[in-house]
Short mmCIF file of C-alpha atoms in Angstrom, two decimals:
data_model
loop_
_atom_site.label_atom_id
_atom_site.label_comp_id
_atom_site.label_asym_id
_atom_site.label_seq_id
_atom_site.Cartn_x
_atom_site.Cartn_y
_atom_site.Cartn_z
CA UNK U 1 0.00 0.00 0.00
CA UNK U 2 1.20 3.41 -0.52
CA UNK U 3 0.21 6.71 1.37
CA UNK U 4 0.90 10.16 0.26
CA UNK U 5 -0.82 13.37 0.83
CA UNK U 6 -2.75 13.37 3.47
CA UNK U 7 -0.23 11.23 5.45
CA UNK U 8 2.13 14.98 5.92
CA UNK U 9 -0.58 16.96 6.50
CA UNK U 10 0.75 19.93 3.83
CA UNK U 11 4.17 18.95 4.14
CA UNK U 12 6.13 16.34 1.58
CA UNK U 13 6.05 12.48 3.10
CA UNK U 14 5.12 9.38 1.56
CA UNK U 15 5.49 5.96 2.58
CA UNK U 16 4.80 2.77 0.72
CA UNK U 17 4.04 -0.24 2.93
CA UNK U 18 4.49 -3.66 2.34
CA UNK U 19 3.72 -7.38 4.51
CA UNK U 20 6.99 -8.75 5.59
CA UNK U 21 6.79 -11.51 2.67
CA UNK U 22 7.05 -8.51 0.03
CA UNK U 23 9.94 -6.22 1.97
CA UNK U 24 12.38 -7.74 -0.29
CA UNK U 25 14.62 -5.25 -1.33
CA UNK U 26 18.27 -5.81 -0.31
CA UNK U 27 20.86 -3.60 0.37
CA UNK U 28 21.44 -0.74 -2.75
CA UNK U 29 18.03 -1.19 -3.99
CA UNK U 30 16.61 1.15 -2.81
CA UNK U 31 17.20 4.61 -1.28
CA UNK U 32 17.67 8.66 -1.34
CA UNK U 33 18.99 11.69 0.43
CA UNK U 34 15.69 12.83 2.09
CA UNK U 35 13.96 9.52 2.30
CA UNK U 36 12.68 9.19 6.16
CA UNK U 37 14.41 12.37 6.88
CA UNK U 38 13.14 13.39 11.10
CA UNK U 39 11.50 16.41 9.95
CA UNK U 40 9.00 15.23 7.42
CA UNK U 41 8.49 12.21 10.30
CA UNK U 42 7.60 14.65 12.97
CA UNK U 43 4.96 15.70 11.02
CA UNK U 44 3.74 12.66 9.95
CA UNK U 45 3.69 11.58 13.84
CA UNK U 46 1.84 14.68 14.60
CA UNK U 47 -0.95 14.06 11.80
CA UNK U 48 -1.36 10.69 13.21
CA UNK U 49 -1.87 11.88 16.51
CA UNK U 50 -4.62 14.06 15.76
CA UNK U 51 -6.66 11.61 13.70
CA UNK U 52 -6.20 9.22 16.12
CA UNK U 53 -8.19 11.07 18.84
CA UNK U 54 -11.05 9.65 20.00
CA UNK U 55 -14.56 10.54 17.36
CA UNK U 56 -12.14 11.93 14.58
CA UNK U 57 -13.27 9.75 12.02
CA UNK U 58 -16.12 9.18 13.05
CA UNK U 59 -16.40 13.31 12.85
CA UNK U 60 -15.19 12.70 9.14
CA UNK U 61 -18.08 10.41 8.37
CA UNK U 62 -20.64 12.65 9.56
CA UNK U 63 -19.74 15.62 8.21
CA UNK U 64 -18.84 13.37 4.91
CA UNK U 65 -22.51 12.22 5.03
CA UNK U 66 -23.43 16.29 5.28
CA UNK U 67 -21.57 17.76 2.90
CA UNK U 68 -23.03 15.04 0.42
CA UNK U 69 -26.40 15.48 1.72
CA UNK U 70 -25.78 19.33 0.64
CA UNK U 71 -24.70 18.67 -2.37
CA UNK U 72 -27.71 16.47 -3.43
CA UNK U 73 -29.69 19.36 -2.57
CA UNK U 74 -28.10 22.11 -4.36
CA UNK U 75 -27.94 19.46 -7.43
CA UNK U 76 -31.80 18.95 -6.88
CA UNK U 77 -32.48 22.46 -7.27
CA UNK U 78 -30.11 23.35 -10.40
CA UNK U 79 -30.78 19.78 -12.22
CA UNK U 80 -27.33 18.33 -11.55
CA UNK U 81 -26.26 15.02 -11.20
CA UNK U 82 -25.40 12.58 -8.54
CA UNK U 83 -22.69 13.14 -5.83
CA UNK U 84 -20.17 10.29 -5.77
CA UNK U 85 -17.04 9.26 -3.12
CA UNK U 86 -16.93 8.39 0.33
CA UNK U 87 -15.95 10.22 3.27
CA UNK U 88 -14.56 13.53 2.59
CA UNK U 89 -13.71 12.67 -1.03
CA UNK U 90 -16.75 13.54 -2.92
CA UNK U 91 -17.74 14.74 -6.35
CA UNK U 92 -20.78 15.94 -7.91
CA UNK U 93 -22.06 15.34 -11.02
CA UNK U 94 -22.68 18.28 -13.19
CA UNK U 95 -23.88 16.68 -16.04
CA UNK U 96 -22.22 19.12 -18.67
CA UNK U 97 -19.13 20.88 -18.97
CA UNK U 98 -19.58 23.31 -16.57
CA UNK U 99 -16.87 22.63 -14.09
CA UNK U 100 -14.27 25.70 -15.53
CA UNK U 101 -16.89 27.97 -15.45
CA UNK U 102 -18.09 27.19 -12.02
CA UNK U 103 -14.41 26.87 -10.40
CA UNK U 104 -13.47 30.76 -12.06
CA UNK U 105 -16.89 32.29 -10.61
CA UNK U 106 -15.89 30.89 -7.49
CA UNK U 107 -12.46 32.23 -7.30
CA UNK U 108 -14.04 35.54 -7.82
CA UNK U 109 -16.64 35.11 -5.16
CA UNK U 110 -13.77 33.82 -2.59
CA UNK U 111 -14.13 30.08 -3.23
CA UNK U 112 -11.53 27.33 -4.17
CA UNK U 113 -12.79 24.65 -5.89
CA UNK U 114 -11.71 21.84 -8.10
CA UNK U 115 -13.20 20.21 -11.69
CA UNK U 116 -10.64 17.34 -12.46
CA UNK U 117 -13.07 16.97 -15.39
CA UNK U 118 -15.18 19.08 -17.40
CA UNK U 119 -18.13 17.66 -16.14
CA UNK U 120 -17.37 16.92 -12.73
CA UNK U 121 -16.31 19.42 -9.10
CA UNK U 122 -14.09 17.37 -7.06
CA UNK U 123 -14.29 18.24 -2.70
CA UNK U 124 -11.42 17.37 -0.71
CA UNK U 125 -11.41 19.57 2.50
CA UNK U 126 -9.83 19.56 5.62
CA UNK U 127 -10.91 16.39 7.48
CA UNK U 128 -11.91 19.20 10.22
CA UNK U 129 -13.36 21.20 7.88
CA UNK U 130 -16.80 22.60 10.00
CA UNK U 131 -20.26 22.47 9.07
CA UNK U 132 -20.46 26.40 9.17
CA UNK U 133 -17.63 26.14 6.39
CA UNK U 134 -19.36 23.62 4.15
CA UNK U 135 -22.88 25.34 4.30
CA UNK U 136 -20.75 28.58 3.66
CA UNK U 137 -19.44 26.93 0.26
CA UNK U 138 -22.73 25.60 -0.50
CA UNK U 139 -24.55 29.03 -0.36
CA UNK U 140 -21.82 30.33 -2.79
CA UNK U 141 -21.98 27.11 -5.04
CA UNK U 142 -25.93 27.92 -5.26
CA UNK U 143 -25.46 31.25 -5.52
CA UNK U 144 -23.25 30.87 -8.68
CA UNK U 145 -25.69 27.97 -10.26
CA UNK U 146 -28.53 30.65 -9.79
CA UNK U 147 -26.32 33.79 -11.36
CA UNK U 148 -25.34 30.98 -14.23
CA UNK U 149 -28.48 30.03 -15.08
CA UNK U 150 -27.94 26.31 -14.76
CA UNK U 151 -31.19 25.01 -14.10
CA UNK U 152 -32.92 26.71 -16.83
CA UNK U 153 -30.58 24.73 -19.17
CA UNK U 154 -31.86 21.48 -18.35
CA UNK U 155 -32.93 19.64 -21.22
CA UNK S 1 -7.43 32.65 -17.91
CA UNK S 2 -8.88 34.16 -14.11
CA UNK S 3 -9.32 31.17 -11.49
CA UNK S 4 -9.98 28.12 -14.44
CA UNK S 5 -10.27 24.86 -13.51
CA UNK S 6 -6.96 23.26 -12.48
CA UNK S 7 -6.55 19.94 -13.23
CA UNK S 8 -3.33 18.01 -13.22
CA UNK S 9 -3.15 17.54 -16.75
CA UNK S 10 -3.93 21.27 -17.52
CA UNK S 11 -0.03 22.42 -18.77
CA UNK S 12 -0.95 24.15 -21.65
CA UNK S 13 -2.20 27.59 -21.22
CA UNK S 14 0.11 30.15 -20.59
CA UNK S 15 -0.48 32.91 -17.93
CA UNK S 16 -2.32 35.74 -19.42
CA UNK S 17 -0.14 38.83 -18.78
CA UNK S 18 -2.60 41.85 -18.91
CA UNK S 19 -4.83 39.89 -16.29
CA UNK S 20 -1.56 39.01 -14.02
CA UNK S 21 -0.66 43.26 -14.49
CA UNK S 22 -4.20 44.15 -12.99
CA UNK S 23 -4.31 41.90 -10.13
CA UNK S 24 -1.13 41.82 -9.44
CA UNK S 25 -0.05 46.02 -9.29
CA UNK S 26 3.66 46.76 -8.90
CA UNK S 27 2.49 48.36 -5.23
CA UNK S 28 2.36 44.62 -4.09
CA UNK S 29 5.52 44.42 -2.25
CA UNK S 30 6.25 40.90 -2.83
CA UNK S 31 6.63 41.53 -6.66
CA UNK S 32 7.19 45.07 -6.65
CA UNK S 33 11.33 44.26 -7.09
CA UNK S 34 10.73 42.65 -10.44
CA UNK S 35 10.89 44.54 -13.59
CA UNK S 36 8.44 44.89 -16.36
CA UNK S 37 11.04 45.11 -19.15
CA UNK S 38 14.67 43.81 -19.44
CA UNK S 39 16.92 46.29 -18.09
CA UNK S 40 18.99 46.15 -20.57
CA UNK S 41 16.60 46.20 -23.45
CA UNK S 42 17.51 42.58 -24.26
CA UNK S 43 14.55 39.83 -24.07
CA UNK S 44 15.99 37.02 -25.77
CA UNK S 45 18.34 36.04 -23.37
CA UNK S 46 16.38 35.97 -20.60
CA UNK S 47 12.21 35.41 -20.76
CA UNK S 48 11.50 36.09 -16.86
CA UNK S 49 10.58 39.31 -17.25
CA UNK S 50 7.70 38.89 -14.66
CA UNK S 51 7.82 37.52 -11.18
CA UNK S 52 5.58 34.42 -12.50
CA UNK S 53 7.96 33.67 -15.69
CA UNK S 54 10.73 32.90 -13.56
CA UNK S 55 8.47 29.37 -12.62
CA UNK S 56 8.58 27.04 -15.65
CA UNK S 57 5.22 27.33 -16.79
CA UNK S 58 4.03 24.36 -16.18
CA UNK S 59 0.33 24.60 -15.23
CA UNK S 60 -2.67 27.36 -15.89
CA UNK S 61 -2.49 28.90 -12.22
CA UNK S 62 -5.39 31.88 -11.59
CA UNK S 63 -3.18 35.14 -11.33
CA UNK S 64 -3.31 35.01 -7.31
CA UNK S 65 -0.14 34.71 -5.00
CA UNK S 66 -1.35 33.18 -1.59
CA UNK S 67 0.86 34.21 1.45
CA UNK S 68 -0.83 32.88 4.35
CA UNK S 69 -3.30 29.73 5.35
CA UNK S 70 -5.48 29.04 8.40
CA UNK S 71 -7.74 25.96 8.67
CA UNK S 72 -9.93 25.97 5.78
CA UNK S 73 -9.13 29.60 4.68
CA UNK S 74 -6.09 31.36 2.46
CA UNK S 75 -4.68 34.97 2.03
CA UNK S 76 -3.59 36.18 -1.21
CA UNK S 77 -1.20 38.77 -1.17
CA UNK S 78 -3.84 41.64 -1.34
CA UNK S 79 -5.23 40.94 1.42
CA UNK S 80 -8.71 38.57 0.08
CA UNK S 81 -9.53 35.72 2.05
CA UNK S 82 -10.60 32.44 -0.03
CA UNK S 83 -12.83 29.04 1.52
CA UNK S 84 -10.61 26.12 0.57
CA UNK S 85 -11.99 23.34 -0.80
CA UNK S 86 -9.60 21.97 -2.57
CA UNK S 87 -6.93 21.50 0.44
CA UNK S 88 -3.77 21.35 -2.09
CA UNK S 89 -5.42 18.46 -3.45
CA UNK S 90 -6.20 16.76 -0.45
CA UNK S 91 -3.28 17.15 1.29
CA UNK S 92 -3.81 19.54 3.88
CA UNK S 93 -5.61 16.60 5.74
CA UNK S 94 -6.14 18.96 8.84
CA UNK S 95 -6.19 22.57 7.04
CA UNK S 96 -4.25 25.55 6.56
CA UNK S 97 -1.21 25.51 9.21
CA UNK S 98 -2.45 23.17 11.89
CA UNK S 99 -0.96 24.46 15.32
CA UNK S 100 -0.19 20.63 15.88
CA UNK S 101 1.91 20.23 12.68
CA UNK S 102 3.26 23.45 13.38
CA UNK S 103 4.22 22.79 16.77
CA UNK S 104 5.88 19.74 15.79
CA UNK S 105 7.70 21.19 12.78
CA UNK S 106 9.10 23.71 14.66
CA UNK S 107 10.22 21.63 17.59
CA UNK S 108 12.38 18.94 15.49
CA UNK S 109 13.35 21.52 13.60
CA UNK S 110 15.13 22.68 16.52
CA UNK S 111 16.40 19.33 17.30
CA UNK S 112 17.53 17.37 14.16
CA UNK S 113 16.56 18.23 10.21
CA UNK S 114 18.73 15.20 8.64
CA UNK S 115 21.53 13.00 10.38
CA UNK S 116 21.54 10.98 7.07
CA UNK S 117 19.35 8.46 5.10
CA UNK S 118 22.65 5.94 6.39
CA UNK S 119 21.48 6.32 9.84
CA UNK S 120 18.46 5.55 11.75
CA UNK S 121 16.74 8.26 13.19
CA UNK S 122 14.00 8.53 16.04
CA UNK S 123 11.23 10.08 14.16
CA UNK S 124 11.24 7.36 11.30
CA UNK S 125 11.16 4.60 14.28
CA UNK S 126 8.26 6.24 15.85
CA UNK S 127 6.20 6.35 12.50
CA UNK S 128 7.06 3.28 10.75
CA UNK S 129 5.99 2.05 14.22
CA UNK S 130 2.70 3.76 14.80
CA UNK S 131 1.72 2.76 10.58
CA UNK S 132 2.47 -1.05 10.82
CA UNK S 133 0.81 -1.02 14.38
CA UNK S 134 -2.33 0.52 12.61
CA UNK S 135 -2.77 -1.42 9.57
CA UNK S 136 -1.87 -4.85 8.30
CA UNK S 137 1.07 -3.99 7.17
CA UNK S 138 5.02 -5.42 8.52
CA UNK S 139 6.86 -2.76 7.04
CA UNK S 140 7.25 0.94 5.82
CA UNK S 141 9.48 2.96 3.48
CA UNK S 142 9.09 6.22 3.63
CA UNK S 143 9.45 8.75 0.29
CA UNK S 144 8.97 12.36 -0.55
CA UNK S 145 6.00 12.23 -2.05
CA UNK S 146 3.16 9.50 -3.27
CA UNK S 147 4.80 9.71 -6.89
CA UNK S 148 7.99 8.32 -5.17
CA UNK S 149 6.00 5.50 -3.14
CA UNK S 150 4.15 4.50 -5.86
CA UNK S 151 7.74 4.13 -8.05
CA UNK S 152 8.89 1.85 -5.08
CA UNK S 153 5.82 -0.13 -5.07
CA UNK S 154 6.67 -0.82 -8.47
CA UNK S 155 10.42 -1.64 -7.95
CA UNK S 156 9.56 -3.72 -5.19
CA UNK S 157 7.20 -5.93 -6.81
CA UNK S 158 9.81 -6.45 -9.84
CA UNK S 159 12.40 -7.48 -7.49
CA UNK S 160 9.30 -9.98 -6.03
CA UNK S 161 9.16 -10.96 -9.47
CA UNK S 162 12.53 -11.52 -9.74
CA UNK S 163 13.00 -13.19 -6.61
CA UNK S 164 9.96 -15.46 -6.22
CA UNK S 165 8.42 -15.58 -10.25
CA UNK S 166 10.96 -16.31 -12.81
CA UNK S 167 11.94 -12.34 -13.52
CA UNK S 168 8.14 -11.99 -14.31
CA UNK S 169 7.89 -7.73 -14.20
CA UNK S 170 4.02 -7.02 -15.71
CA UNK S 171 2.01 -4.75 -13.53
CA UNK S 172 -2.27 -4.94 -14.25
CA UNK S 173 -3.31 -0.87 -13.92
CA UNK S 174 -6.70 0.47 -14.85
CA UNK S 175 -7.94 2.82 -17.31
CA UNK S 176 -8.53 6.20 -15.25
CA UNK S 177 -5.94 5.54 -12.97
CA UNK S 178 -3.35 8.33 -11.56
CA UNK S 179 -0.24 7.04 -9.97
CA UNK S 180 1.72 10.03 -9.92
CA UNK S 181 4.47 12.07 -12.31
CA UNK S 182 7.69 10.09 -12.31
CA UNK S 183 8.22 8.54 -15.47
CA UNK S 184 7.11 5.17 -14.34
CA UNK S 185 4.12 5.64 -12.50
CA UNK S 186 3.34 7.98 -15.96
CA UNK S 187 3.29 4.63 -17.83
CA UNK S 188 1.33 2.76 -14.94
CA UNK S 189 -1.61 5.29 -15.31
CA UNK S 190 -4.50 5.37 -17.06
CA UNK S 191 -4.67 9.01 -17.76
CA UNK S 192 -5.52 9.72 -21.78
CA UNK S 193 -3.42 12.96 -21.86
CA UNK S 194 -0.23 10.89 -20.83
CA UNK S 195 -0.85 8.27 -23.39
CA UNK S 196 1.92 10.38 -25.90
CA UNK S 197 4.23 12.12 -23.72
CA UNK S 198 7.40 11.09 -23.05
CA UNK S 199 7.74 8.24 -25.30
CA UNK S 200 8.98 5.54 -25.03
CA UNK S 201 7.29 4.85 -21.43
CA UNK S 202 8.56 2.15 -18.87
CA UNK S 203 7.26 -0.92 -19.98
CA UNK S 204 5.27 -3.85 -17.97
CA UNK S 205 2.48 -2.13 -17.45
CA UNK S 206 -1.33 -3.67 -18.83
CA UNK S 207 -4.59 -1.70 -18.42
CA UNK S 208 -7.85 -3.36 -17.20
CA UNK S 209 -11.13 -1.28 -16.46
CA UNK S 210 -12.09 -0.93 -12.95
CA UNK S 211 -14.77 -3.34 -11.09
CA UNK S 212 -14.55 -5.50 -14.10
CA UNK S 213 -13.04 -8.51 -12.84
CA UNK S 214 -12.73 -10.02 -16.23
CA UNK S 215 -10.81 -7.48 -17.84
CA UNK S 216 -7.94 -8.38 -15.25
CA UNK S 217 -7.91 -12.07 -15.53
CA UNK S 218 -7.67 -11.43 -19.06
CA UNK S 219 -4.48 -9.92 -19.34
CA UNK S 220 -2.83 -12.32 -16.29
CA UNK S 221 -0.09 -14.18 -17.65
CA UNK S 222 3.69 -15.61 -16.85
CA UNK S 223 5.11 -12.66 -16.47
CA UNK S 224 1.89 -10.95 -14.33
CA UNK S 225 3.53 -9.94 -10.64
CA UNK S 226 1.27 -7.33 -9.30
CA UNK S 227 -2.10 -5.75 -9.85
CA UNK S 228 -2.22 -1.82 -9.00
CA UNK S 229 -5.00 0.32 -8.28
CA UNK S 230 -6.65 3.08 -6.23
CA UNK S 231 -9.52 1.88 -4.24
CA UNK S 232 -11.24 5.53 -5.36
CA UNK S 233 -10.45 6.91 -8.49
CA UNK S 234 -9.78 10.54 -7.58
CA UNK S 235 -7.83 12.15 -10.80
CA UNK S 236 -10.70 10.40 -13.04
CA UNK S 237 -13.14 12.43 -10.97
CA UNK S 238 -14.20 10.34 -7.65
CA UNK S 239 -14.66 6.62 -9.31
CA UNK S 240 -14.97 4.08 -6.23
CA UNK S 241 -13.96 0.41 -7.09
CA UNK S 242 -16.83 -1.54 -5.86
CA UNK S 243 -16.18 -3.34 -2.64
CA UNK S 244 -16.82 -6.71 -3.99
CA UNK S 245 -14.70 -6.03 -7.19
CA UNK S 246 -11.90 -5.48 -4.48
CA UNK S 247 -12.61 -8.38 -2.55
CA UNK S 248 -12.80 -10.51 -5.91
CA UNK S 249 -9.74 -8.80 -6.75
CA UNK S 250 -7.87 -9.61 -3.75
CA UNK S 251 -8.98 -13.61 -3.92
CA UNK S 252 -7.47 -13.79 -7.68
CA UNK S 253 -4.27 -12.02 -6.81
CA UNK S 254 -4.10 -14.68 -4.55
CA UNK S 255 -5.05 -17.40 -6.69
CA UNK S 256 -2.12 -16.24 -8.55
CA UNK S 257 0.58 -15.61 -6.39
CA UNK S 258 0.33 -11.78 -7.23
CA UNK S 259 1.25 -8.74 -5.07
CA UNK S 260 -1.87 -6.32 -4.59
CA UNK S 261 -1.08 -2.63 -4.65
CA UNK S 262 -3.39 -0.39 -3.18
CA UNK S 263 -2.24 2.76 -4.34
CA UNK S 264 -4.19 5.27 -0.93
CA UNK S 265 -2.58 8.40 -1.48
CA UNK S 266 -5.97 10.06 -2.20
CA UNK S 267 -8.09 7.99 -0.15
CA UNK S 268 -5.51 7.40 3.17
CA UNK S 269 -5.41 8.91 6.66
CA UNK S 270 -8.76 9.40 7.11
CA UNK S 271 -10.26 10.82 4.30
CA UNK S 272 -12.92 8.63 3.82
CA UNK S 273 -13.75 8.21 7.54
CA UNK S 274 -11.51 5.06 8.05
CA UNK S 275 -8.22 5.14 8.86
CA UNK S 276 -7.30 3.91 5.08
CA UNK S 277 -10.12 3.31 2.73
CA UNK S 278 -8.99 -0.73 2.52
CA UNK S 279 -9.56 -0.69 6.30
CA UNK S 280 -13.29 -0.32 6.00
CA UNK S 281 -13.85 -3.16 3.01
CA UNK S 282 -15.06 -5.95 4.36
CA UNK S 283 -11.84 -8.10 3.46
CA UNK S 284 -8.64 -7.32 4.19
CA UNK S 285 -6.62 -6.10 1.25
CA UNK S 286 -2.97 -6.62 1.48
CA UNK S 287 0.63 -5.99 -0.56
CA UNK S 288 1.40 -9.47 0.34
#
């Protein structure tokens, strides 16, 4: 398995993990200068540590669960598509290439968001991101589908 | 070219300069140093003429300069506040400047930055500790970033291959896939707009389609050693493999004496609400 991201919480660590039966690299194999270097460890530690604590993930869930459920709605209203993912890796389906337009508007109105595709806006917030925060987003988001005109496009 | 959608494969547009003039005025102090013009009146030599040309221009980036970051909110350099939801692609796993990441930055930073890759240190212990004590896993190596894992995961299942399965070296991937920028995990993708760059890729890689089981036994063979795949999809746009494709998965790479890569960079430490995404699949999906 291999982590990334997340795993140095905005700093640069990765780690790829293996069952005893696959660590088979010998000596020379593998290797480099900054590889498991104490800094980027200390901050892995620490990111650890605070998902660890007690109801974290279980705070990630919920407010997973929420931010879909908000999404749905907002889709609901402007004739979108489904909202796909798990946790607090979501997407929603726009249903046409709308994504550019949408992410641009939003930068204007204070808003970073993500279309990996055309077609599709991609949410991956902090795992503490609040529910204030995510119904702040949404009113923008539905504010910007409104000024757009998306729902009146639906075929 | 204001605030367009980023993607990673989005390299092409360059930065329009009368839209980076008006948001960025030469009163900003961070870029007020920079000249306009060559000095000299010479441009050939030398195309940084702005602040932003001295970055090889390698993705469309909106015209802002961010300076600061707290929780789920950025600065730009005028002053604007932004919501992020976009988290440097999911990596700011608890937001903007954490005061426990920057608490324990600062403190080993005080202490020890790099006795050398030759020598074990105590914060690489501790870690490799607390991950194989928290997943199924016997052993850790850590990288600088999930590109580099992901090109280890690869190297280590050759050298399984070579070890174990007659030098067999082919890696199963899936169409949609992202395993990062290094030239390798390039070729193990599934990402159209790599498909001509940087030919001739690494070879040993074969592309099956996600939660179709039959498109991977079809391309098992002799030299098959690993299959590689992100449980979600996240590059492609949030595409979850099904948990019974992974579970069906995980039984034939077993079947076959393959290694099982679960590539979690997206989907790890939480981010779907389980410590790694495997975690919360009903069976237990190894690299074993």
């Amino acid at each position: 398995m291999t982590l990334g991201k997340g795993i140095g919480g905005g700093v640069p660590l990765g780690a790829l993990l293996a069952t005893g039966k696959a660590s088979c690299f010998a000596h020379g194999d593998q290797g480099g200068t900054f590889n498991g270097n104490p800094l980027m460890c200390a901050a892995g530690l620490a990111v650890l540590r605070e998902v660890a604590r007690p109801d974290f993930l279980k705070a990630v869930s919920e407010t997973g669960l929420f931010l879909a459920s908000e999404l749905q709605r907002v889709s609901a209203r402007h004739g979108l598509g489904s909202v796909r993912g798990e946790g607090l890796l979501l997407a929603l389906d726009l249903k046409r290439p709308i994504g550019a337009e949408i992410v641009t508007a939003a930068l204007d109105d204070g808003l970073l968001l993500n279309a990996p595709r055309p077609d599709a806006l991609r949410y991956m917030p902090a795992l503490n991101v609040t529910r204030e925060e995510v119904a702040a987003m949404i009113e923008t988001l539905d504010a910007i589908l409104t000024r757009m005109g998306v729902a009146r496009c639906v075929a | 070219m204001m605030g367009r959608a980023m993607s990673d494969d989005e390299a092409e547009h360059p930065i329009d300069q009368q839209v980076f003039e008006k948001a960025a005025p030469a009163k900003c102090g961070l870029l007020a140093f920079w000249p306009t013009q060559s000095t000299t009146g010479e441009t050939d030599m030398n195309i940084a003429t702005h602040a932003f040309d001295a970055l090889m221009n390698i993705t469309a980036r909106p015209p802002v300069v961010f300076v600061r970051g707290e929780g789920s909110y950025l600065w730009d350099h005028q002053g604007n506040r932004y919501l992020d939801f976009v988290q440097g692609w999911a990596v700011n796993s608890l937001g903007h400047s954490p005061p426990a990441l920057v608490e324990a930055l600062s403190s080993q930073a005080a202490v020890l930055l790099t006795p050398s890759p030759a020598f074990y240190n105590d914060q690489s212990l501790m870690l490799a500790k607390a991950l194989t004590e928290q997943s199924c896993f016997d052993q850790v190596f850590f990288t600088n970033s999930g590109a580099e894992a992901n090109e280890g995961a690869i190297k280590l299942a050759r050298k399984y291959g070579a070890l174990h399965k007659q030098g067999a070296f082919e890696i199963i991937t899936f169409d949609g896939g992202f395993h990062g920028r290094t030239l390798a995990t390039m070729s193990a993708s599934g990402k159209p707009a790599f498909d001509a760059l940087f030919e001739p890729k690494v070879p040993g890689f074969r592309r099956a389609q996600l939660n179709d089981l039959e498109s991977v036994k079809a391309l098992i063979n002799a030299n098959t050693i690993a299959v590689m795949l992100e449980p979600i999809q996240g590059e492609a746009g949030v595409w979850p493999a099904t948990n019974a494709f992974l579970r069906e998965l995980r039984a034939l790479t077993e079947q076959h004496g393959l290694l099982l890569i679960l590539d979690e960079i997206q989907t790890g430490i939480g981010r779907t609400g389980a410590s790694c995404f495997t975690t919360s699949t009903p069976a237990s999906h190894r690299t074993s």
